[in-house]
XYZ file of C-alpha atoms in Angstrom:
423
model
C 90.491 97.422 60.204
C 93.644 96.275 61.972
C 93.571 94.247 65.152
C 95.086 95.954 68.211
C 98.878 95.859 68.304
C 98.870 93.537 71.332
C 97.023 90.937 69.248
C 99.136 91.433 66.114
C 102.379 90.807 67.986
C 101.126 88.129 70.372
C 103.966 85.699 71.297
C 103.959 82.271 69.681
C 106.373 80.526 72.052
C 106.744 80.357 75.807
C 110.142 82.043 75.612
C 108.533 85.134 74.068
C 105.986 85.552 76.875
C 106.822 88.521 79.098
C 106.699 87.857 82.821
C 105.236 84.865 84.692
C 108.676 83.341 85.146
C 107.407 81.687 88.358
C 105.207 79.550 86.073
C 106.962 79.524 82.709
C 110.663 79.722 83.552
C 112.923 76.792 82.764
C 111.962 73.861 84.970
C 108.845 75.551 86.390
C 105.741 73.474 86.861
C 103.403 74.957 84.221
C 106.137 74.901 81.590
C 106.857 71.236 82.353
C 103.153 70.398 82.037
C 102.915 72.164 78.670
C 106.076 70.528 77.336
C 104.843 67.091 78.411
C 102.004 67.288 75.898
C 99.611 65.733 78.452
C 97.315 68.622 79.203
C 95.051 68.655 82.285
C 92.200 71.100 82.822
C 93.648 74.446 83.869
C 92.390 77.617 85.495
C 94.442 80.780 85.012
C 93.767 83.349 87.699
C 95.122 86.894 87.588
C 94.565 90.471 86.423
C 93.978 91.344 82.786
C 96.833 91.891 80.380
C 99.352 89.577 82.037
C 99.456 86.744 79.495
C 96.615 84.324 80.284
C 95.191 84.317 76.735
C 98.665 84.310 75.204
C 99.745 81.245 77.182
C 96.533 79.429 76.194
C 97.314 80.125 72.518
C 100.876 78.865 72.934
C 99.558 75.716 74.635
C 97.218 75.015 71.722
C 100.055 75.414 69.237
C 102.494 73.358 71.313
C 100.088 70.465 71.859
C 98.631 70.549 68.324
C 95.095 71.051 69.594
C 92.247 73.034 68.054
C 91.714 76.087 70.257
C 88.197 77.424 70.653
C 87.722 80.683 72.496
C 84.602 81.674 74.388
C 83.836 84.538 76.690
C 81.527 83.633 79.558
C 79.895 87.069 79.458
C 78.291 86.204 76.087
C 78.497 82.396 75.703
C 75.586 80.107 76.530
C 74.952 76.444 77.275
C 73.944 75.994 73.625
C 77.377 77.243 72.553
C 79.023 74.553 74.671
C 76.821 71.828 73.198
C 77.554 73.042 69.671
C 81.251 72.917 70.423
C 80.999 69.350 71.728
C 79.395 68.405 68.427
C 82.742 68.975 66.718
C 84.501 66.300 68.765
C 85.728 63.339 66.685
C 85.213 65.274 63.460
C 87.802 66.517 61.020
C 87.501 69.924 62.637
C 88.999 68.603 65.873
C 90.981 65.407 65.216
C 92.952 65.662 68.467
C 90.109 66.818 70.670
C 88.938 70.262 71.620
C 90.841 72.715 73.738
C 88.397 75.301 75.088
C 89.677 78.625 76.340
C 86.869 80.100 78.424
C 87.557 83.683 79.400
C 85.962 85.186 82.538
C 84.533 81.860 83.726
C 83.176 83.589 86.841
C 80.304 84.900 84.719
C 78.993 81.381 84.052
C 76.226 80.522 86.502
C 76.150 77.216 88.361
C 73.977 75.469 85.773
C 76.276 76.543 82.923
C 79.334 75.379 84.840
C 77.639 72.033 85.531
C 76.987 71.584 81.810
C 80.637 72.272 81.143
C 81.616 69.826 83.893
C 79.831 66.974 82.151
C 82.046 67.328 79.082
C 85.381 67.872 80.827
C 84.708 64.815 82.997
C 84.394 62.519 80.002
C 87.398 64.117 78.311
C 85.553 65.484 75.303
C 86.791 68.964 76.198
C 90.054 70.044 77.792
C 89.368 73.288 79.602
C 91.599 76.294 80.086
C 89.537 78.823 81.987
C 90.692 82.295 82.920
C 89.346 84.652 85.545
C 90.287 87.953 87.101
C 88.424 86.973 90.273
C 89.506 84.499 92.923
C 88.388 81.122 91.502
C 87.903 79.681 94.968
C 85.036 82.133 95.409
C 83.513 82.089 91.931
C 84.144 78.730 90.267
C 81.973 75.677 90.960
C 83.777 73.319 93.360
C 83.381 70.303 91.087
C 85.255 72.119 88.290
C 87.908 73.317 90.717
C 88.499 69.775 91.935
C 89.116 68.619 88.357
C 91.413 71.500 87.431
C 94.773 72.909 88.406
C 94.802 76.588 89.356
C 97.755 78.778 88.366
C 98.003 82.370 89.536
C 99.310 84.903 87.004
C 100.843 87.991 88.564
C 101.199 91.605 87.388
C 104.315 91.941 85.259
C 107.170 94.036 86.629
C 108.064 97.339 84.981
C 111.483 95.971 84.034
C 109.943 93.051 82.167
C 107.350 95.280 80.519
C 110.145 97.480 79.141
C 111.192 94.476 77.051
C 107.670 94.239 75.631
C 107.578 97.991 74.931
C 110.843 97.858 72.969
C 109.631 94.767 71.098
C 106.447 96.655 70.200
C 108.538 99.528 68.791
C 110.568 97.099 66.658
C 107.389 95.364 65.479
C 105.850 98.672 64.355
C 109.099 99.608 62.610
C 109.013 96.409 60.571
C 105.285 96.723 59.914
C 105.392 100.341 58.783
C 108.839 100.450 57.212
C 109.570 103.659 59.134
C 112.300 104.241 61.673
C 110.924 104.697 65.199
C 113.035 106.011 68.052
C 111.793 105.826 71.619
C 113.474 107.791 74.390
C 114.610 105.631 77.288
C 112.611 107.846 79.657
C 109.484 107.347 77.553
C 109.918 103.569 77.546
C 110.398 103.540 81.312
C 107.342 105.746 81.843
C 105.075 103.557 79.708
C 106.286 100.431 81.500
C 105.778 101.952 84.947
C 102.395 103.532 84.276
C 100.530 100.456 83.036
C 100.072 98.744 86.401
C 101.675 95.462 85.361
C 99.373 95.169 82.314
C 101.419 94.291 79.214
C 98.485 94.854 76.865
C 97.954 98.359 78.195
C 101.643 99.180 77.706
C 101.707 97.874 74.130
C 98.579 99.791 73.216
C 100.173 102.933 74.668
C 103.148 102.395 72.348
C 100.832 102.224 69.349
C 99.136 105.474 70.377
C 102.503 107.160 70.829
C 103.653 106.093 67.361
C 100.414 107.204 65.726
C 100.709 110.637 67.342
C 104.436 111.070 66.694
C 105.518 113.427 63.948
C 107.578 111.855 61.187
C 110.394 114.365 60.983
C 113.077 113.414 58.437
C 111.539 109.961 58.072
C 111.848 109.089 61.755
C 109.075 108.972 64.330
C 110.139 109.835 67.865
C 108.383 108.758 71.061
C 109.138 111.326 73.758
C 108.538 111.350 77.483
C 106.005 114.142 77.025
C 103.986 112.011 74.596
C 104.205 108.970 76.846
C 103.015 111.005 79.835
C 100.011 112.296 77.910
C 98.964 109.045 76.270
C 99.710 106.361 78.846
C 97.285 105.671 81.655
C 97.104 108.259 84.464
C 97.481 105.689 87.195
C 99.376 102.430 87.372
C 97.156 101.130 90.134
C 94.650 98.307 89.812
C 91.655 98.871 92.048
C 88.045 97.790 92.005
C 85.907 97.902 95.124
C 84.351 94.581 94.187
C 87.443 92.527 93.365
C 90.360 90.961 95.203
C 92.648 93.980 94.844
C 90.294 96.004 97.057
C 90.516 93.502 99.891
C 94.223 92.877 99.340
C 95.025 96.580 99.747
C 92.819 96.869 102.830
C 94.420 93.781 104.334
C 97.934 95.087 103.705
C 96.936 98.510 105.072
C 95.570 97.081 108.318
C 98.470 94.674 108.812
C 100.976 97.481 108.239
C 99.240 99.586 110.883
C 99.273 96.666 113.292
C 102.897 95.905 112.417
C 103.988 99.484 113.247
C 105.363 100.238 109.763
C 104.410 103.864 108.974
C 105.991 103.809 105.504
C 103.996 100.784 104.353
C 100.796 102.045 105.991
C 101.132 105.442 104.277
C 101.735 103.675 100.953
C 98.537 101.652 101.206
C 96.632 104.686 102.470
C 97.802 106.529 99.348
C 96.519 103.715 97.135
C 93.125 103.825 98.804
C 92.898 107.617 98.524
C 94.089 107.637 94.918
C 91.169 105.306 94.178
C 88.831 107.670 96.039
C 88.014 105.086 98.693
C 87.960 107.421 101.685
C 85.341 105.453 103.684
C 87.359 102.205 103.658
C 90.552 104.028 104.620
C 88.803 105.643 107.589
C 86.987 102.533 108.755
C 90.071 100.298 108.816
C 92.079 103.018 110.557
C 89.476 103.336 113.312
C 89.351 99.569 113.751
C 93.138 99.416 114.108
C 93.177 102.225 116.633
C 90.787 100.281 118.862
C 92.007 96.759 118.167
C 95.766 97.150 117.905
C 96.703 100.357 119.707
C 93.929 99.809 122.207
C 94.614 100.301 125.889
C 98.345 100.833 125.391
C 97.433 104.387 124.376
C 93.687 104.804 124.955
C 93.668 108.557 124.304
C 95.036 107.803 120.857
C 91.642 106.366 119.951
C 90.066 109.773 120.500
C 92.810 111.438 118.446
C 92.270 109.023 115.552
C 88.516 109.625 115.702
C 89.119 113.375 115.543
C 91.407 112.952 112.522
C 88.809 110.804 110.754
C 86.082 113.375 111.497
C 88.318 116.082 110.038
C 89.021 113.977 106.940
C 85.341 113.334 106.326
C 84.570 117.022 106.837
C 87.148 118.403 104.378
C 86.992 115.531 101.886
C 89.619 114.645 99.299
C 92.293 115.669 98.501
C 92.842 117.460 101.835
C 91.580 114.435 103.779
C 94.971 112.858 103.201
C 96.537 115.220 105.770
C 94.604 114.315 108.952
C 94.538 110.659 107.882
C 98.317 110.649 107.474
C 98.600 112.105 110.992
C 96.416 109.334 112.355
C 98.190 106.576 110.428
C 101.614 107.620 111.709
C 100.212 107.934 115.239
C 98.781 104.400 115.202
C 101.972 102.972 113.698
C 104.309 104.601 116.203
C 102.129 104.155 119.297
C 102.603 101.204 121.681
C 100.314 98.288 120.904
C 97.913 96.174 122.934
C 95.093 93.885 121.888
C 94.163 92.910 125.452
C 90.650 94.362 125.298
C 90.139 92.844 121.841
C 91.115 89.417 123.147
C 88.903 89.915 126.188
C 85.708 90.706 124.301
C 86.372 87.863 121.833
C 86.692 85.392 124.712
C 83.545 86.719 126.382
C 81.539 86.529 123.158
C 82.757 82.993 122.535
C 81.382 81.954 125.950
C 78.054 83.675 125.307
C 77.707 82.017 121.883
C 78.503 78.668 123.486
C 75.718 79.155 126.046
C 78.047 79.798 128.988
C 76.013 82.494 130.675
C 74.328 81.589 133.968
C 71.943 83.555 136.149
C 72.817 87.123 137.067
C 73.258 87.386 140.865
C 70.057 88.698 142.457
C 71.745 91.716 144.067
C 72.958 92.917 140.637
C 69.530 92.818 139.033
C 67.417 95.875 138.330
C 65.398 97.367 141.158
C 63.571 100.166 139.385
C 60.097 98.687 139.670
C 57.545 97.959 142.388
C 57.901 94.512 143.817
C 61.646 94.194 143.144
C 62.399 93.770 146.858
C 59.774 91.064 147.178
C 61.690 89.161 144.500
C 64.935 89.646 146.383
C 66.407 92.011 143.817
C 69.292 94.247 144.940
C 68.886 93.556 148.642
C 72.518 92.781 149.422
C 74.203 94.950 146.798
C 76.981 97.132 148.211
C 77.779 100.505 146.620
C 81.563 100.633 145.925
C 81.831 104.409 146.427
C 80.941 104.011 150.096
C 84.116 102.006 150.689
C 87.803 102.985 150.859
C 89.353 103.549 147.427
C 85.858 103.139 145.924
C 86.213 99.386 145.808
C 85.233 96.256 147.708
C 85.365 92.572 146.902
C 82.007 91.568 145.504
C 80.832 88.902 143.061
C 79.723 90.220 139.679
C 79.932 87.210 137.359
C 77.237 84.522 137.464
C 78.016 81.580 139.755
C 78.707 79.333 136.758
C 81.479 81.642 135.544
C 83.185 82.463 138.822
C 86.951 82.673 138.334
C 86.730 83.215 134.580
C 89.264 85.730 133.273
C 88.546 87.483 130.005
C 90.850 90.461 130.378
C 94.573 90.122 130.958
C 96.623 93.273 131.498
C 98.910 94.034 128.572
C 102.641 94.427 129.082
C 102.666 98.101 128.054
C 103.288 101.046 130.403
C 99.669 102.205 130.571
C 98.114 98.852 131.418
C 100.914 97.901 133.782
C 100.324 101.159 135.666
C 96.641 100.261 135.948
C 97.566 96.763 137.107
C 99.900 98.130 139.783
C 97.143 100.444 141.016
C 94.558 97.670 141.301
C 97.006 95.233 142.847
C 97.595 97.824 145.530
C 93.890 98.605 146.080
C 92.867 94.958 146.126
C 95.748 94.013 148.438
C 97.323 91.574 146.036
C 100.889 90.464 146.613
C 103.198 90.578 143.612
């Protein structure tokens, strides 16, 4: 049984690696480290199919080290100890280079066992993870390693890998293979920055292509049927979920309807309607806020409609709400106010509630002096009078500051007039 095409044609030099030019380009830091021959412990962080395993293999070949591969989903502490037993033997004359895939699946005890051996230099570690290592990798290992982030490969770079895969299969099979430019572009664009996925799609296309007149043709129709339906990476438990939500919320706050609609589309394509609705409602209250208070009710109505009709129609009322929030004036004055008030409460800055503001709905309240001097604002001109409401300890504290938008400035002008304040 043949290995997958991506493994059969795996690059053997850094120059053959597709993408990651920010790390492996001429003069870039990871390339310089590899070429120096003095290898520190490394952690490769990034999505699958972007070259982490390939680069580890190239490093082993470049530094003349024995490469041992383990996957943390199946490896155990005993496997690590058995590996250490090979140190200083003929099997590993230059020391052991361990490539540990998915290190986030090692528990703390397993990572501590590994730490013992990388500290004394018996093992040089290259660990890879698709999760943020600063959340999942033991701090002591992090402090002894250098983290490099691998990024999804661009469609333009993946096209190079797709054409190389076609040439490789031609040489391997001895048959002529012709790939339409449109098919190559589609495969490269539909793999979500995953080179392995693109190469495997090429192999499927070749296997399904008819060999007319000794030539196999890869057409756009084939590529559309056999490549992945969606180019998007999304998992509700990994970084991409939170990255999309963060970009979505910041685009709403930044008043960019095109970007906000793009990230909304990514959330809806993944079927994550609840997250799309929740972040939209938060932005309406936090970022649009009192600059357009009725907009909050409109957004809530759109979200209710979206939840009622469900996907795919939910995209319509949500798009309305997203564009509304993006194009509405912004104010976070109330948001800042409640944050300041909560900070005081958490810090113990509270004080006694004035007696005349306390509840009076029980027998004996008057004997305790409750509510005796309270004045009812509606009995006074303009339904207002000057009266202390904050505790004595907080007199003069200002939590809310009027925003500079039309709505809040109109409210400020009204209250300045009522309260007799001079501008």
